[in-house]
């Protein structure tokens, strides 16, 4: 398997972070634990075990959680002690459009909130297969507008995995509209985003063995239940194919050992070509969702630090 650097060389819009010795040992333990269950999470029956996995993210210190509804969407606020007023992060959780909940993701969002020093809201958007495309995207748009209607003057959008797909879709929507809410947006952060639902990225084959979590057959079934017959190449479903001109500044983070790597690479490559302030950070040896191992992986801590620095800078504009 070729590394990211061997496949793409050195490009000005990307940074490759080396695999630290301490993380190598931690990742070996993690892989031994999760690889026996690779590809086994299927359908709605996987919601409970998936949430249980996300609940294991270490709770950040000094964060208060509060259930709420924003723009009609239920969810959870994650409020750090030093949160600046009138600013918010809208974090859109992952789970292949079929799984995940705001409550299960509150600790991950809480870490982003702590490093950004603003409150983060995680909405419970509608899930497939009960609510196929475009229900989730509609909920996310309504939630964002709900934040602006509450008087938040600056909002950043973050999202992981399929939540990164929905976050990017919202960023594209705001770039194409002149509605008042578009002026509130300061930028976006995408964590291993699912940008191409047609699975055309080479990493689906080049990282098929290295990725300890997902198989293409597994992902295909989950995406099928989400799209419900809709064209996977539709830019509204696969924002990799959208017009990215005018997109707010974004930062994209991914691991070198995940099948979704090329979804991130091609997105940033296209965004930069469209004149967007975009950068990709890739961590050697890291897998999908490595940010959730904050406290036990140096790469996770480093990624959170970069998220904080980027978003604090954007909020200060």
PDB file of C-alpha atoms in Angstrom:
ATOM      1  CA  UNK A   1       0.000   0.000   0.000  1.00  0.00           C
ATOM      2  CA  UNK A   2       1.388   3.364  -0.996  1.00  0.00           C
ATOM      3  CA  UNK A   3       1.297   6.128   1.592  1.00  0.00           C
ATOM      4  CA  UNK A   4      -0.418   9.447   1.026  1.00  0.00           C
ATOM      5  CA  UNK A   5       2.934  11.037   0.248  1.00  0.00           C
ATOM      6  CA  UNK A   6       3.821   8.352  -2.314  1.00  0.00           C
ATOM      7  CA  UNK A   7       0.439   8.703  -4.016  1.00  0.00           C
ATOM      8  CA  UNK A   8       0.155  12.485  -4.060  1.00  0.00           C
ATOM      9  CA  UNK A   9       3.638  13.895  -3.515  1.00  0.00           C
ATOM     10  CA  UNK A  10       4.053  17.237  -1.810  1.00  0.00           C
ATOM     11  CA  UNK A  11       1.329  19.735  -2.675  1.00  0.00           C
ATOM     12  CA  UNK A  12       0.951  23.171  -1.088  1.00  0.00           C
ATOM     13  CA  UNK A  13      -2.588  22.486   0.108  1.00  0.00           C
ATOM     14  CA  UNK A  14      -1.760  19.438   2.230  1.00  0.00           C
ATOM     15  CA  UNK A  15       0.235  18.554   5.327  1.00  0.00           C
ATOM     16  CA  UNK A  16       1.331  15.013   6.191  1.00  0.00           C
ATOM     17  CA  UNK A  17       1.813  14.328   9.903  1.00  0.00           C
ATOM     18  CA  UNK A  18       4.224  11.487  10.786  1.00  0.00           C
ATOM     19  CA  UNK A  19       3.212   8.398  12.745  1.00  0.00           C
ATOM     20  CA  UNK A  20       4.665   8.911  16.229  1.00  0.00           C
ATOM     21  CA  UNK A  21       6.207   6.019  18.138  1.00  0.00           C
ATOM     22  CA  UNK A  22       3.726   6.404  20.993  1.00  0.00           C
ATOM     23  CA  UNK A  23       0.773   6.319  18.601  1.00  0.00           C
ATOM     24  CA  UNK A  24       2.092   3.219  16.844  1.00  0.00           C
ATOM     25  CA  UNK A  25       1.776   1.225  20.051  1.00  0.00           C
ATOM     26  CA  UNK A  26      -1.686   2.609  20.833  1.00  0.00           C
ATOM     27  CA  UNK A  27      -2.947   1.929  17.318  1.00  0.00           C
ATOM     28  CA  UNK A  28      -1.703  -1.660  17.408  1.00  0.00           C
ATOM     29  CA  UNK A  29      -3.827  -2.272  20.506  1.00  0.00           C
ATOM     30  CA  UNK A  30      -6.847  -0.550  18.981  1.00  0.00           C
ATOM     31  CA  UNK A  31      -6.611  -2.511  15.740  1.00  0.00           C
ATOM     32  CA  UNK A  32      -6.462  -5.805  17.601  1.00  0.00           C
ATOM     33  CA  UNK A  33      -9.695  -4.840  19.345  1.00  0.00           C
ATOM     34  CA  UNK A  34     -11.782  -3.563  16.427  1.00  0.00           C
ATOM     35  CA  UNK A  35     -10.641  -5.509  13.355  1.00  0.00           C
ATOM     36  CA  UNK A  36     -12.543  -8.725  14.264  1.00  0.00           C
ATOM     37  CA  UNK A  37     -15.784  -6.726  13.851  1.00  0.00           C
ATOM     38  CA  UNK A  38     -14.819  -5.046  10.574  1.00  0.00           C
ATOM     39  CA  UNK A  39     -17.851  -4.457   8.362  1.00  0.00           C
ATOM     40  CA  UNK A  40     -20.265  -6.143  10.766  1.00  0.00           C
ATOM     41  CA  UNK A  41     -22.320  -3.097  11.791  1.00  0.00           C
ATOM     42  CA  UNK A  42     -25.364  -3.291   9.537  1.00  0.00           C
ATOM     43  CA  UNK A  43     -28.775  -1.646   9.340  1.00  0.00           C
ATOM     44  CA  UNK A  44     -30.780  -0.086  12.137  1.00  0.00           C
ATOM     45  CA  UNK A  45     -29.754  -2.861  14.538  1.00  0.00           C
ATOM     46  CA  UNK A  46     -26.317  -1.241  14.665  1.00  0.00           C
ATOM     47  CA  UNK A  47     -27.605   1.993  16.200  1.00  0.00           C
ATOM     48  CA  UNK A  48     -27.284   0.877  19.811  1.00  0.00           C
ATOM     49  CA  UNK A  49     -23.755  -0.595  19.546  1.00  0.00           C
ATOM     50  CA  UNK A  50     -22.628   2.362  17.421  1.00  0.00           C
ATOM     51  CA  UNK A  51     -23.826   4.854  20.030  1.00  0.00           C
ATOM     52  CA  UNK A  52     -22.106   2.768  22.703  1.00  0.00           C
ATOM     53  CA  UNK A  53     -18.819   3.139  20.820  1.00  0.00           C
ATOM     54  CA  UNK A  54     -19.198   6.922  20.591  1.00  0.00           C
ATOM     55  CA  UNK A  55     -20.157   7.166  24.269  1.00  0.00           C
ATOM     56  CA  UNK A  56     -16.646   5.953  25.112  1.00  0.00           C
ATOM     57  CA  UNK A  57     -15.057   9.198  23.922  1.00  0.00           C
ATOM     58  CA  UNK A  58     -13.421  10.742  26.986  1.00  0.00           C
ATOM     59  CA  UNK A  59     -15.565  13.522  28.448  1.00  0.00           C
ATOM     60  CA  UNK A  60     -13.928  16.960  28.244  1.00  0.00           C
ATOM     61  CA  UNK A  61     -13.400  18.894  31.459  1.00  0.00           C
ATOM     62  CA  UNK A  62     -15.604  21.886  32.222  1.00  0.00           C
ATOM     63  CA  UNK A  63     -18.347  21.288  29.649  1.00  0.00           C
ATOM     64  CA  UNK A  64     -22.023  21.575  30.571  1.00  0.00           C
ATOM     65  CA  UNK A  65     -24.548  19.692  28.406  1.00  0.00           C
ATOM     66  CA  UNK A  66     -28.091  20.818  27.772  1.00  0.00           C
ATOM     67  CA  UNK A  67     -30.857  19.305  25.649  1.00  0.00           C
ATOM     68  CA  UNK A  68     -32.605  21.773  23.348  1.00  0.00           C
ATOM     69  CA  UNK A  69     -34.403  22.249  20.029  1.00  0.00           C
ATOM     70  CA  UNK A  70     -32.896  24.559  17.405  1.00  0.00           C
ATOM     71  CA  UNK A  71     -34.693  25.205  14.134  1.00  0.00           C
ATOM     72  CA  UNK A  72     -37.096  22.403  14.993  1.00  0.00           C
ATOM     73  CA  UNK A  73     -34.296  19.851  15.444  1.00  0.00           C
ATOM     74  CA  UNK A  74     -33.703  18.266  18.851  1.00  0.00           C
ATOM     75  CA  UNK A  75     -30.121  18.058  20.021  1.00  0.00           C
ATOM     76  CA  UNK A  76     -27.555  18.836  22.677  1.00  0.00           C
ATOM     77  CA  UNK A  77     -25.616  21.967  23.557  1.00  0.00           C
ATOM     78  CA  UNK A  78     -22.027  21.486  24.694  1.00  0.00           C
ATOM     79  CA  UNK A  79     -21.021  24.636  26.617  1.00  0.00           C
ATOM     80  CA  UNK A  80     -17.443  25.136  27.844  1.00  0.00           C
ATOM     81  CA  UNK A  81     -16.891  27.351  30.869  1.00  0.00           C
ATOM     82  CA  UNK A  82     -15.166  30.102  28.860  1.00  0.00           C
ATOM     83  CA  UNK A  83     -17.563  30.106  25.883  1.00  0.00           C
ATOM     84  CA  UNK A  84     -17.688  33.422  24.055  1.00  0.00           C
ATOM     85  CA  UNK A  85     -21.207  34.836  23.620  1.00  0.00           C
ATOM     86  CA  UNK A  86     -23.078  35.119  20.309  1.00  0.00           C
ATOM     87  CA  UNK A  87     -20.840  32.522  18.624  1.00  0.00           C
ATOM     88  CA  UNK A  88     -21.525  28.834  18.024  1.00  0.00           C
ATOM     89  CA  UNK A  89     -20.287  25.686  16.355  1.00  0.00           C
ATOM     90  CA  UNK A  90     -22.846  23.511  14.592  1.00  0.00           C
ATOM     91  CA  UNK A  91     -21.441  19.982  14.724  1.00  0.00           C
ATOM     92  CA  UNK A  92     -23.053  17.362  12.498  1.00  0.00           C
ATOM     93  CA  UNK A  93     -22.475  13.813  13.701  1.00  0.00           C
ATOM     94  CA  UNK A  94     -21.486  10.807  11.632  1.00  0.00           C
ATOM     95  CA  UNK A  95     -22.913   7.296  11.329  1.00  0.00           C
ATOM     96  CA  UNK A  96     -23.331   6.622   7.608  1.00  0.00           C
ATOM     97  CA  UNK A  97     -26.659   8.521   7.582  1.00  0.00           C
ATOM     98  CA  UNK A  98     -28.256   5.554   9.418  1.00  0.00           C
ATOM     99  CA  UNK A  99     -26.728   5.715  12.907  1.00  0.00           C
ATOM    100  CA  UNK A 100     -25.555   8.183  15.514  1.00  0.00           C
ATOM    101  CA  UNK A 101     -27.161  10.593  17.941  1.00  0.00           C
ATOM    102  CA  UNK A 102     -26.449  13.987  19.449  1.00  0.00           C
ATOM    103  CA  UNK A 103     -26.224  12.491  22.912  1.00  0.00           C
ATOM    104  CA  UNK A 104     -23.655   9.891  21.847  1.00  0.00           C
ATOM    105  CA  UNK A 105     -21.553  12.541  20.090  1.00  0.00           C
ATOM    106  CA  UNK A 106     -21.746  15.181  22.812  1.00  0.00           C
ATOM    107  CA  UNK A 107     -18.269  14.447  24.208  1.00  0.00           C
ATOM    108  CA  UNK A 108     -16.591  14.643  20.789  1.00  0.00           C
ATOM    109  CA  UNK A 109     -18.388  17.926  20.090  1.00  0.00           C
ATOM    110  CA  UNK A 110     -17.515  19.045  23.603  1.00  0.00           C
ATOM    111  CA  UNK A 111     -13.807  18.709  22.849  1.00  0.00           C
ATOM    112  CA  UNK A 112     -14.249  20.839  19.722  1.00  0.00           C
ATOM    113  CA  UNK A 113     -16.151  23.387  21.819  1.00  0.00           C
ATOM    114  CA  UNK A 114     -13.384  23.498  24.451  1.00  0.00           C
ATOM    115  CA  UNK A 115     -10.644  24.049  21.881  1.00  0.00           C
ATOM    116  CA  UNK A 116     -12.708  26.665  20.030  1.00  0.00           C
ATOM    117  CA  UNK A 117     -14.010  28.326  23.217  1.00  0.00           C
ATOM    118  CA  UNK A 118     -17.586  28.581  21.941  1.00  0.00           C
ATOM    119  CA  UNK A 119     -20.697  26.508  22.569  1.00  0.00           C
ATOM    120  CA  UNK A 120     -21.359  23.665  20.129  1.00  0.00           C
ATOM    121  CA  UNK A 121     -24.794  22.345  19.185  1.00  0.00           C
ATOM    122  CA  UNK A 122     -25.223  18.793  17.871  1.00  0.00           C
ATOM    123  CA  UNK A 123     -28.600  18.226  16.171  1.00  0.00           C
ATOM    124  CA  UNK A 124     -30.432  14.927  15.951  1.00  0.00           C
ATOM    125  CA  UNK A 125     -31.230  15.033  12.254  1.00  0.00           C
ATOM    126  CA  UNK A 126     -33.545  12.410  10.792  1.00  0.00           C
ATOM    127  CA  UNK A 127     -31.902   9.105   9.935  1.00  0.00           C
ATOM    128  CA  UNK A 128     -32.298   6.629   7.086  1.00  0.00           C
ATOM    129  CA  UNK A 129     -33.902   4.330   6.181  1.00  0.00           C
ATOM    130  CA  UNK A 130     -36.984   5.788   7.878  1.00  0.00           C
ATOM    131  CA  UNK A 131     -36.131   9.228   6.497  1.00  0.00           C
ATOM    132  CA  UNK A 132     -34.072   8.969   3.304  1.00  0.00           C
ATOM    133  CA  UNK A 133     -32.350  11.742   1.356  1.00  0.00           C
ATOM    134  CA  UNK A 134     -32.843  14.720   1.555  1.00  0.00           C
ATOM    135  CA  UNK A 135     -34.430  14.690   5.038  1.00  0.00           C
ATOM    136  CA  UNK A 136     -31.129  14.983   6.921  1.00  0.00           C
ATOM    137  CA  UNK A 137     -29.918  17.876   4.756  1.00  0.00           C
ATOM    138  CA  UNK A 138     -33.206  19.696   5.267  1.00  0.00           C
ATOM    139  CA  UNK A 139     -32.894  19.312   9.044  1.00  0.00           C
ATOM    140  CA  UNK A 140     -29.322  20.637   9.017  1.00  0.00           C
ATOM    141  CA  UNK A 141     -30.289  23.710   6.999  1.00  0.00           C
ATOM    142  CA  UNK A 142     -33.210  24.414   9.332  1.00  0.00           C
ATOM    143  CA  UNK A 143     -30.956  24.035  12.376  1.00  0.00           C
ATOM    144  CA  UNK A 144     -28.373  26.462  10.985  1.00  0.00           C
ATOM    145  CA  UNK A 145     -31.053  29.044  10.255  1.00  0.00           C
ATOM    146  CA  UNK A 146     -32.414  28.452  13.754  1.00  0.00           C
ATOM    147  CA  UNK A 147     -29.055  29.474  15.199  1.00  0.00           C
ATOM    148  CA  UNK A 148     -29.056  32.703  13.206  1.00  0.00           C
ATOM    149  CA  UNK A 149     -32.629  33.432  14.274  1.00  0.00           C
ATOM    150  CA  UNK A 150     -31.530  33.080  17.895  1.00  0.00           C
ATOM    151  CA  UNK A 151     -29.076  35.894  17.375  1.00  0.00           C
ATOM    152  CA  UNK A 152     -25.807  34.039  16.917  1.00  0.00           C
ATOM    153  CA  UNK A 153     -23.711  36.447  14.879  1.00  0.00           C
ATOM    154  CA  UNK A 154     -20.953  33.983  13.959  1.00  0.00           C
ATOM    155  CA  UNK A 155     -21.351  30.253  13.314  1.00  0.00           C
ATOM    156  CA  UNK A 156     -18.827  27.606  12.250  1.00  0.00           C
ATOM    157  CA  UNK A 157     -19.883  24.265  10.787  1.00  0.00           C
ATOM    158  CA  UNK A 158     -18.076  21.043  11.646  1.00  0.00           C
ATOM    159  CA  UNK A 159     -18.926  17.469  10.743  1.00  0.00           C
ATOM    160  CA  UNK A 160     -17.426  14.004  10.830  1.00  0.00           C
ATOM    161  CA  UNK A 161     -17.808  11.167   8.305  1.00  0.00           C
ATOM    162  CA  UNK A 162     -21.348  11.284   6.889  1.00  0.00           C
ATOM    163  CA  UNK A 163     -21.817  14.366   9.045  1.00  0.00           C
ATOM    164  CA  UNK A 164     -18.965  15.830   7.021  1.00  0.00           C
ATOM    165  CA  UNK A 165     -21.043  15.148   3.908  1.00  0.00           C
ATOM    166  CA  UNK A 166     -23.977  17.062   5.386  1.00  0.00           C
ATOM    167  CA  UNK A 167     -21.724  19.836   6.671  1.00  0.00           C
ATOM    168  CA  UNK A 168     -20.168  20.270   3.235  1.00  0.00           C
ATOM    169  CA  UNK A 169     -23.602  20.266   1.642  1.00  0.00           C
ATOM    170  CA  UNK A 170     -24.628  23.085   3.975  1.00  0.00           C
ATOM    171  CA  UNK A 171     -21.455  25.018   3.182  1.00  0.00           C
ATOM    172  CA  UNK A 172     -22.174  24.656  -0.544  1.00  0.00           C
ATOM    173  CA  UNK A 173     -25.766  25.773  -0.009  1.00  0.00           C
ATOM    174  CA  UNK A 174     -24.681  28.863   1.920  1.00  0.00           C
ATOM    175  CA  UNK A 175     -22.091  29.745  -0.717  1.00  0.00           C
ATOM    176  CA  UNK A 176     -24.794  29.683  -3.383  1.00  0.00           C
ATOM    177  CA  UNK A 177     -27.386  31.723  -1.501  1.00  0.00           C
ATOM    178  CA  UNK A 178     -27.659  35.356  -0.522  1.00  0.00           C
ATOM    179  CA  UNK A 179     -29.944  34.723   2.439  1.00  0.00           C
ATOM    180  CA  UNK A 180     -29.037  36.464   5.674  1.00  0.00           C
ATOM    181  CA  UNK A 181     -27.695  33.302   7.297  1.00  0.00           C
ATOM    182  CA  UNK A 182     -24.875  33.026   4.789  1.00  0.00           C
ATOM    183  CA  UNK A 183     -23.255  36.145   6.279  1.00  0.00           C
ATOM    184  CA  UNK A 184     -23.089  34.499   9.701  1.00  0.00           C
ATOM    185  CA  UNK A 185     -20.869  31.638   8.517  1.00  0.00           C
ATOM    186  CA  UNK A 186     -17.169  31.876   9.419  1.00  0.00           C
ATOM    187  CA  UNK A 187     -15.838  28.554   8.091  1.00  0.00           C
ATOM    188  CA  UNK A 188     -15.964  24.799   8.285  1.00  0.00           C
ATOM    189  CA  UNK A 189     -14.010  21.774   9.495  1.00  0.00           C
ATOM    190  CA  UNK A 190     -14.602  18.328   7.980  1.00  0.00           C
ATOM    191  CA  UNK A 191     -13.328  15.183   9.687  1.00  0.00           C
ATOM    192  CA  UNK A 192     -12.851  12.261   7.285  1.00  0.00           C
ATOM    193  CA  UNK A 193     -15.875  13.401   5.272  1.00  0.00           C
ATOM    194  CA  UNK A 194     -17.943  11.153   3.022  1.00  0.00           C
ATOM    195  CA  UNK A 195     -18.029  13.322  -0.103  1.00  0.00           C
ATOM    196  CA  UNK A 196     -18.658  10.827  -2.906  1.00  0.00           C
ATOM    197  CA  UNK A 197     -21.542   8.371  -2.573  1.00  0.00           C
ATOM    198  CA  UNK A 198     -20.641   6.714  -5.881  1.00  0.00           C
ATOM    199  CA  UNK A 199     -17.528   5.193  -4.215  1.00  0.00           C
ATOM    200  CA  UNK A 200     -15.233   6.183  -7.067  1.00  0.00           C
ATOM    201  CA  UNK A 201     -12.251   7.035  -4.847  1.00  0.00           C
ATOM    202  CA  UNK A 202      -9.198   4.799  -5.288  1.00  0.00           C
ATOM    203  CA  UNK A 203      -8.751   4.450  -1.532  1.00  0.00           C
ATOM    204  CA  UNK A 204     -11.772   2.126  -1.433  1.00  0.00           C
ATOM    205  CA  UNK A 205      -9.359  -0.413  -2.921  1.00  0.00           C
ATOM    206  CA  UNK A 206      -5.928   0.872  -1.856  1.00  0.00           C
ATOM    207  CA  UNK A 207      -7.003   1.178   1.820  1.00  0.00           C
ATOM    208  CA  UNK A 208      -9.405  -1.786   1.871  1.00  0.00           C
ATOM    209  CA  UNK A 209      -7.026  -3.857   4.001  1.00  0.00           C
ATOM    210  CA  UNK A 210      -5.590  -1.014   6.100  1.00  0.00           C
ATOM    211  CA  UNK A 211      -9.005   0.286   7.196  1.00  0.00           C
ATOM    212  CA  UNK A 212     -10.055  -1.714  10.296  1.00  0.00           C
ATOM    213  CA  UNK A 213     -13.673  -0.531  10.298  1.00  0.00           C
ATOM    214  CA  UNK A 214     -15.447  -0.426   6.950  1.00  0.00           C
ATOM    215  CA  UNK A 215     -15.915  -2.535   3.840  1.00  0.00           C
ATOM    216  CA  UNK A 216     -17.344  -1.257   0.570  1.00  0.00           C
ATOM    217  CA  UNK A 217     -20.172  -3.791   0.707  1.00  0.00           C
ATOM    218  CA  UNK A 218     -21.166  -2.529   4.147  1.00  0.00           C
ATOM    219  CA  UNK A 219     -21.014   1.129   3.095  1.00  0.00           C
ATOM    220  CA  UNK A 220     -22.882   0.450  -0.149  1.00  0.00           C
ATOM    221  CA  UNK A 221     -25.854  -0.988   1.723  1.00  0.00           C
ATOM    222  CA  UNK A 222     -25.949   1.919   4.181  1.00  0.00           C
ATOM    223  CA  UNK A 223     -25.754   4.506   1.407  1.00  0.00           C
ATOM    224  CA  UNK A 224     -28.401   2.649  -0.586  1.00  0.00           C
ATOM    225  CA  UNK A 225     -30.837   2.927   2.312  1.00  0.00           C
ATOM    226  CA  UNK A 226     -30.060   6.642   2.576  1.00  0.00           C
ATOM    227  CA  UNK A 227     -30.361   7.492  -1.119  1.00  0.00           C
ATOM    228  CA  UNK A 228     -33.469   5.328  -1.633  1.00  0.00           C
ATOM    229  CA  UNK A 229     -32.959   5.261  -5.402  1.00  0.00           C
ATOM    230  CA  UNK A 230     -31.562   8.791  -5.727  1.00  0.00           C
ATOM    231  CA  UNK A 231     -28.592   9.345  -8.047  1.00  0.00           C
ATOM    232  CA  UNK A 232     -25.377   9.040  -5.976  1.00  0.00           C
ATOM    233  CA  UNK A 233     -23.596  11.451  -8.330  1.00  0.00           C
ATOM    234  CA  UNK A 234     -26.116  14.225  -7.661  1.00  0.00           C
ATOM    235  CA  UNK A 235     -24.066  17.119  -6.204  1.00  0.00           C
ATOM    236  CA  UNK A 236     -26.715  17.584  -3.514  1.00  0.00           C
ATOM    237  CA  UNK A 237     -26.023  14.032  -2.297  1.00  0.00           C
ATOM    238  CA  UNK A 238     -22.314  13.885  -3.159  1.00  0.00           C
ATOM    239  CA  UNK A 239     -20.961  17.410  -2.619  1.00  0.00           C
ATOM    240  CA  UNK A 240     -17.613  16.435  -4.139  1.00  0.00           C
ATOM    241  CA  UNK A 241     -19.319  17.112  -7.471  1.00  0.00           C
ATOM    242  CA  UNK A 242     -20.854  20.454  -6.437  1.00  0.00           C
ATOM    243  CA  UNK A 243     -19.713  23.880  -7.578  1.00  0.00           C
ATOM    244  CA  UNK A 244     -17.300  24.820  -4.796  1.00  0.00           C
ATOM    245  CA  UNK A 245     -16.675  28.385  -5.931  1.00  0.00           C
ATOM    246  CA  UNK A 246     -17.281  30.860  -3.120  1.00  0.00           C
ATOM    247  CA  UNK A 247     -17.084  28.210  -0.404  1.00  0.00           C
ATOM    248  CA  UNK A 248     -16.149  29.501   3.053  1.00  0.00           C
ATOM    249  CA  UNK A 249     -12.628  28.602   4.288  1.00  0.00           C
ATOM    250  CA  UNK A 250     -12.374  24.932   5.228  1.00  0.00           C
ATOM    251  CA  UNK A 251      -9.953  22.546   6.870  1.00  0.00           C
ATOM    252  CA  UNK A 252     -10.174  18.804   6.233  1.00  0.00           C
ATOM    253  CA  UNK A 253      -8.603  16.125   8.430  1.00  0.00           C
ATOM    254  CA  UNK A 254      -8.194  12.427   7.623  1.00  0.00           C
ATOM    255  CA  UNK A 255      -6.150   9.344   8.410  1.00  0.00           C
ATOM    256  CA  UNK A 256      -3.865   7.680   5.877  1.00  0.00           C
ATOM    257  CA  UNK A 257      -5.311   4.250   6.668  1.00  0.00           C
ATOM    258  CA  UNK A 258      -8.976   4.799   5.838  1.00  0.00           C
ATOM    259  CA  UNK A 259     -11.062   3.938   2.799  1.00  0.00           C
ATOM    260  CA  UNK A 260     -12.456   7.485   2.776  1.00  0.00           C
ATOM    261  CA  UNK A 261      -9.046   9.112   2.290  1.00  0.00           C
ATOM    262  CA  UNK A 262      -9.628   9.979  -1.377  1.00  0.00           C
ATOM    263  CA  UNK A 263     -12.986  11.573  -0.539  1.00  0.00           C
ATOM    264  CA  UNK A 264     -10.992  14.116   1.465  1.00  0.00           C
ATOM    265  CA  UNK A 265      -8.083  14.444  -0.979  1.00  0.00           C
ATOM    266  CA  UNK A 266     -10.224  15.068  -4.042  1.00  0.00           C
ATOM    267  CA  UNK A 267     -12.448  17.517  -2.176  1.00  0.00           C
ATOM    268  CA  UNK A 268      -9.568  19.755  -1.118  1.00  0.00           C
ATOM    269  CA  UNK A 269      -7.931  19.481  -4.527  1.00  0.00           C
ATOM    270  CA  UNK A 270     -11.162  20.665  -6.200  1.00  0.00           C
ATOM    271  CA  UNK A 271     -11.771  23.345  -3.577  1.00  0.00           C
ATOM    272  CA  UNK A 272      -8.306  24.848  -4.027  1.00  0.00           C
ATOM    273  CA  UNK A 273      -8.765  24.800  -7.813  1.00  0.00           C
ATOM    274  CA  UNK A 274     -12.004  26.762  -7.278  1.00  0.00           C
ATOM    275  CA  UNK A 275     -10.162  29.437  -5.302  1.00  0.00           C
ATOM    276  CA  UNK A 276     -11.266  28.279  -1.838  1.00  0.00           C
ATOM    277  CA  UNK A 277      -9.088  28.733   1.254  1.00  0.00           C
ATOM    278  CA  UNK A 278      -8.737  25.000   1.932  1.00  0.00           C
ATOM    279  CA  UNK A 279      -6.155  22.696   3.493  1.00  0.00           C
ATOM    280  CA  UNK A 280      -5.922  18.958   4.050  1.00  0.00           C
ATOM    281  CA  UNK A 281      -4.109  17.415   7.010  1.00  0.00           C
ATOM    282  CA  UNK A 282      -3.418  13.677   6.859  1.00  0.00           C
ATOM    283  CA  UNK A 283      -2.014  11.626   9.740  1.00  0.00           C
ATOM    284  CA  UNK A 284       0.092   8.573   8.940  1.00  0.00           C
ATOM    285  CA  UNK A 285      -1.110   5.380  10.561  1.00  0.00           C
ATOM    286  CA  UNK A 286      -4.430   6.896  11.619  1.00  0.00           C
ATOM    287  CA  UNK A 287      -7.819   5.377  10.839  1.00  0.00           C
ATOM    288  CA  UNK A 288     -11.329   6.715  10.479  1.00  0.00           C
ATOM    289  CA  UNK A 289     -12.600   8.608  13.518  1.00  0.00           C
ATOM    290  CA  UNK A 290      -9.200   8.858  15.215  1.00  0.00           C
ATOM    291  CA  UNK A 291     -10.210  12.203  16.726  1.00  0.00           C
ATOM    292  CA  UNK A 292     -12.440  10.267  19.115  1.00  0.00           C
ATOM    293  CA  UNK A 293      -9.324   8.849  20.802  1.00  0.00           C
ATOM    294  CA  UNK A 294      -8.448  12.199  22.337  1.00  0.00           C
ATOM    295  CA  UNK A 295      -6.296  11.701  25.400  1.00  0.00           C
ATOM    296  CA  UNK A 296      -4.821   8.422  24.195  1.00  0.00           C
ATOM    297  CA  UNK A 297      -3.499   9.414  20.750  1.00  0.00           C
ATOM    298  CA  UNK A 298      -1.110  12.291  20.135  1.00  0.00           C
ATOM    299  CA  UNK A 299      -2.624  12.659  16.651  1.00  0.00           C
ATOM    300  CA  UNK A 300      -6.075  13.266  18.136  1.00  0.00           C
ATOM    301  CA  UNK A 301      -4.763  15.946  20.469  1.00  0.00           C
ATOM    302  CA  UNK A 302      -2.863  17.580  17.624  1.00  0.00           C
ATOM    303  CA  UNK A 303      -5.933  17.602  15.367  1.00  0.00           C
ATOM    304  CA  UNK A 304      -8.059  19.207  18.071  1.00  0.00           C
ATOM    305  CA  UNK A 305      -5.412  21.860  18.605  1.00  0.00           C
ATOM    306  CA  UNK A 306      -5.435  22.657  14.874  1.00  0.00           C
ATOM    307  CA  UNK A 307      -9.235  22.817  14.824  1.00  0.00           C
ATOM    308  CA  UNK A 308      -9.184  25.273  17.691  1.00  0.00           C
ATOM    309  CA  UNK A 309      -6.526  27.473  16.130  1.00  0.00           C
ATOM    310  CA  UNK A 310      -8.319  27.589  12.789  1.00  0.00           C
ATOM    311  CA  UNK A 311     -11.790  28.292  14.150  1.00  0.00           C
ATOM    312  CA  UNK A 312     -10.629  30.817  16.757  1.00  0.00           C
ATOM    313  CA  UNK A 313      -8.960  32.667  13.910  1.00  0.00           C
ATOM    314  CA  UNK A 314     -12.081  32.514  11.803  1.00  0.00           C
ATOM    315  CA  UNK A 315     -14.314  33.724  14.642  1.00  0.00           C
ATOM    316  CA  UNK A 316     -11.939  36.664  15.132  1.00  0.00           C
ATOM    317  CA  UNK A 317     -12.441  37.884  11.556  1.00  0.00           C
TER     318      UNK A 317
END
